[in-house]
PDB file of C-alpha atoms in Angstrom:
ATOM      1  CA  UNK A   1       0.539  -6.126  12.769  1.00  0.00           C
ATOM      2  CA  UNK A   2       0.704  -7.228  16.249  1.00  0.00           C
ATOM      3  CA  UNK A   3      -1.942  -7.353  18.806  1.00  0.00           C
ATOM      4  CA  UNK A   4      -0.023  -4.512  20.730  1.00  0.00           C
ATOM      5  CA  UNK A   5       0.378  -2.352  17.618  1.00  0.00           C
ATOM      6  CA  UNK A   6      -3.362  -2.549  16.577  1.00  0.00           C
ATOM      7  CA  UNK A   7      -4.951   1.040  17.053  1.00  0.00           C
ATOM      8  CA  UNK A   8      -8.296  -0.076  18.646  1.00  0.00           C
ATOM      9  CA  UNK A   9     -10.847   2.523  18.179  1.00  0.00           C
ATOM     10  CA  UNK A  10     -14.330   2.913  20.611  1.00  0.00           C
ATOM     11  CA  UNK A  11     -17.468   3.470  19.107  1.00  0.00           C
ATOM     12  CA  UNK A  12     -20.316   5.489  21.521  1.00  0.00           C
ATOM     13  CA  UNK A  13     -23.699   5.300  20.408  1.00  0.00           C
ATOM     14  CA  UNK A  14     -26.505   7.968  22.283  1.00  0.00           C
ATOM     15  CA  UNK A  15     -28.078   5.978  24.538  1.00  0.00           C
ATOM     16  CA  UNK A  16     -25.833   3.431  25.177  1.00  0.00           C
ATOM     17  CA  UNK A  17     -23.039   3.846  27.835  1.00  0.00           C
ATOM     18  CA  UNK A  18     -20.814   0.608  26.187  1.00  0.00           C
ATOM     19  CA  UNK A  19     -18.728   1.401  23.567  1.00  0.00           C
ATOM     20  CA  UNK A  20     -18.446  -1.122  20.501  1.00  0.00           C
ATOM     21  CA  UNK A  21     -14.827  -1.714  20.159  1.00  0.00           C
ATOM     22  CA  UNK A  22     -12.893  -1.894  15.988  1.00  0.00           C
ATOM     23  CA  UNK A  23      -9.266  -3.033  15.023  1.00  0.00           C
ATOM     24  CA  UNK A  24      -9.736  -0.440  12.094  1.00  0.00           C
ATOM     25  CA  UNK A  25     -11.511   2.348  10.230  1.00  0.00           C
ATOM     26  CA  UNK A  26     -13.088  -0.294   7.475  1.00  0.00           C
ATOM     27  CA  UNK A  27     -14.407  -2.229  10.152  1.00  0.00           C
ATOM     28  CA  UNK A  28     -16.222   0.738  11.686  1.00  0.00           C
ATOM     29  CA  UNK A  29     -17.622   1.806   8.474  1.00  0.00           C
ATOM     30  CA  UNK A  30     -18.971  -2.114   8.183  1.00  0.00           C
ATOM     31  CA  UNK A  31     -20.895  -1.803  11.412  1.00  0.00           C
ATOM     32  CA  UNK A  32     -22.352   1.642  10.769  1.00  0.00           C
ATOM     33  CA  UNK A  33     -23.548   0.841   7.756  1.00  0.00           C
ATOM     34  CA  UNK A  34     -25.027  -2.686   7.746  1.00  0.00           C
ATOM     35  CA  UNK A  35     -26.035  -2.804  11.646  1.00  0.00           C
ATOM     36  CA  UNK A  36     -26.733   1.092  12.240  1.00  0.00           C
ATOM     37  CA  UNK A  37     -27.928   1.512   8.764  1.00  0.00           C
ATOM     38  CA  UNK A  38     -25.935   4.684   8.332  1.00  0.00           C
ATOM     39  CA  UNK A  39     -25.943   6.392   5.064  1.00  0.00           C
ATOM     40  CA  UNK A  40     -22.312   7.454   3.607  1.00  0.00           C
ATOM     41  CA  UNK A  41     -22.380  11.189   4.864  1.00  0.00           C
ATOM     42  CA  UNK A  42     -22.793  10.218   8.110  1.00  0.00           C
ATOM     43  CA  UNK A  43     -20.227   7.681   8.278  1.00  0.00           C
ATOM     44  CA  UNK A  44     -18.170  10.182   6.769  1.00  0.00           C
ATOM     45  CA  UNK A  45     -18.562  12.864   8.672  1.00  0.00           C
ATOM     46  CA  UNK A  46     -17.980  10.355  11.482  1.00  0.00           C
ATOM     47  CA  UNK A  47     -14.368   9.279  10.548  1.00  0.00           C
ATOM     48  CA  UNK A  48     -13.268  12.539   9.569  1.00  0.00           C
ATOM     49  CA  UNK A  49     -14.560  14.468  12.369  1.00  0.00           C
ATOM     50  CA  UNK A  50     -14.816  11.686  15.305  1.00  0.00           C
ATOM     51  CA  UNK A  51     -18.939  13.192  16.387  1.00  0.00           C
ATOM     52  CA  UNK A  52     -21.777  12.741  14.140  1.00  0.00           C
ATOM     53  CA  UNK A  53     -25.335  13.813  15.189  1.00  0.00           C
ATOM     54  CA  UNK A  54     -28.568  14.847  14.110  1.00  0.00           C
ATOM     55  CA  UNK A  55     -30.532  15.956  11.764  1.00  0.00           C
ATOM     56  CA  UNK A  56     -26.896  14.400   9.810  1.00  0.00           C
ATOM     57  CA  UNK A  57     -28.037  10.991  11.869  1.00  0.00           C
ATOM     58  CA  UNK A  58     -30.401   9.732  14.168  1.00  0.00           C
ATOM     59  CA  UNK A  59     -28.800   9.518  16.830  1.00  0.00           C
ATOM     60  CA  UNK A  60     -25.380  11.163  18.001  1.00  0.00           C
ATOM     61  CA  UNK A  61     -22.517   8.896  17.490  1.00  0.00           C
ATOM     62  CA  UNK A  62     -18.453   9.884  19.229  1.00  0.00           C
ATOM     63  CA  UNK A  63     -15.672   8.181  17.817  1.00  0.00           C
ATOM     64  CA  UNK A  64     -12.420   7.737  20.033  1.00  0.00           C
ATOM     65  CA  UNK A  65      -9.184   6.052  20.028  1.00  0.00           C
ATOM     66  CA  UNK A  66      -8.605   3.983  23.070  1.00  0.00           C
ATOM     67  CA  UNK A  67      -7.092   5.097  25.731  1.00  0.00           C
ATOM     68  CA  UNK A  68      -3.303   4.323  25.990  1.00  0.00           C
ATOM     69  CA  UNK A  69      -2.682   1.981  28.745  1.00  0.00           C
ATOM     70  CA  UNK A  70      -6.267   0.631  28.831  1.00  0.00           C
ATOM     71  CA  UNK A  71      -5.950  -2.027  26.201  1.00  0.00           C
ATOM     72  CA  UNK A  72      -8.158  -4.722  25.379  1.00  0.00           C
ATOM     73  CA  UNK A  73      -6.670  -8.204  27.368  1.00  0.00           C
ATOM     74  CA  UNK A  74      -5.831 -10.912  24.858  1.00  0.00           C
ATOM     75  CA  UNK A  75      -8.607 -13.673  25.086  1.00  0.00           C
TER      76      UNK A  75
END
């Protein structure tokens, strides 16, 4: 997979207005649960649905494909 094919996916946590950027669904789960400390339903809920929010979670948490034309520059 090239860098142009990867489907980057933007993570938006309440309360703060950057989003937290993945190359993939496993690597979303990852952060979620080892840095947000989200249990499985949540996470769940969150890659099936794309929105996750209390009393499921603590906070609310949006998940969204990138925009098309705003990709990531290459480093």
């Amino acid at each position: 997979m090239t860098f142009a094919q990867v489907q980057w996916l933007d993570l938006y946590v309440e309360g703060d207005p950057h989003p937290r950027r993945f190359d993939r669904a496993d690597s979303v789960r990852g952060y979620l649960s080892k840095v947000e400390r989200l249990g499985e339903e949540g996470i769940q809920t969150l890659l099936e649905r794309g929105e996750v929010a209390p009393p499921t979670t603590r906070r609310r948490y949006r998940l969204r494909p990138l925009s098309e034309g705003l990709e990531p520059s290459p480093l």
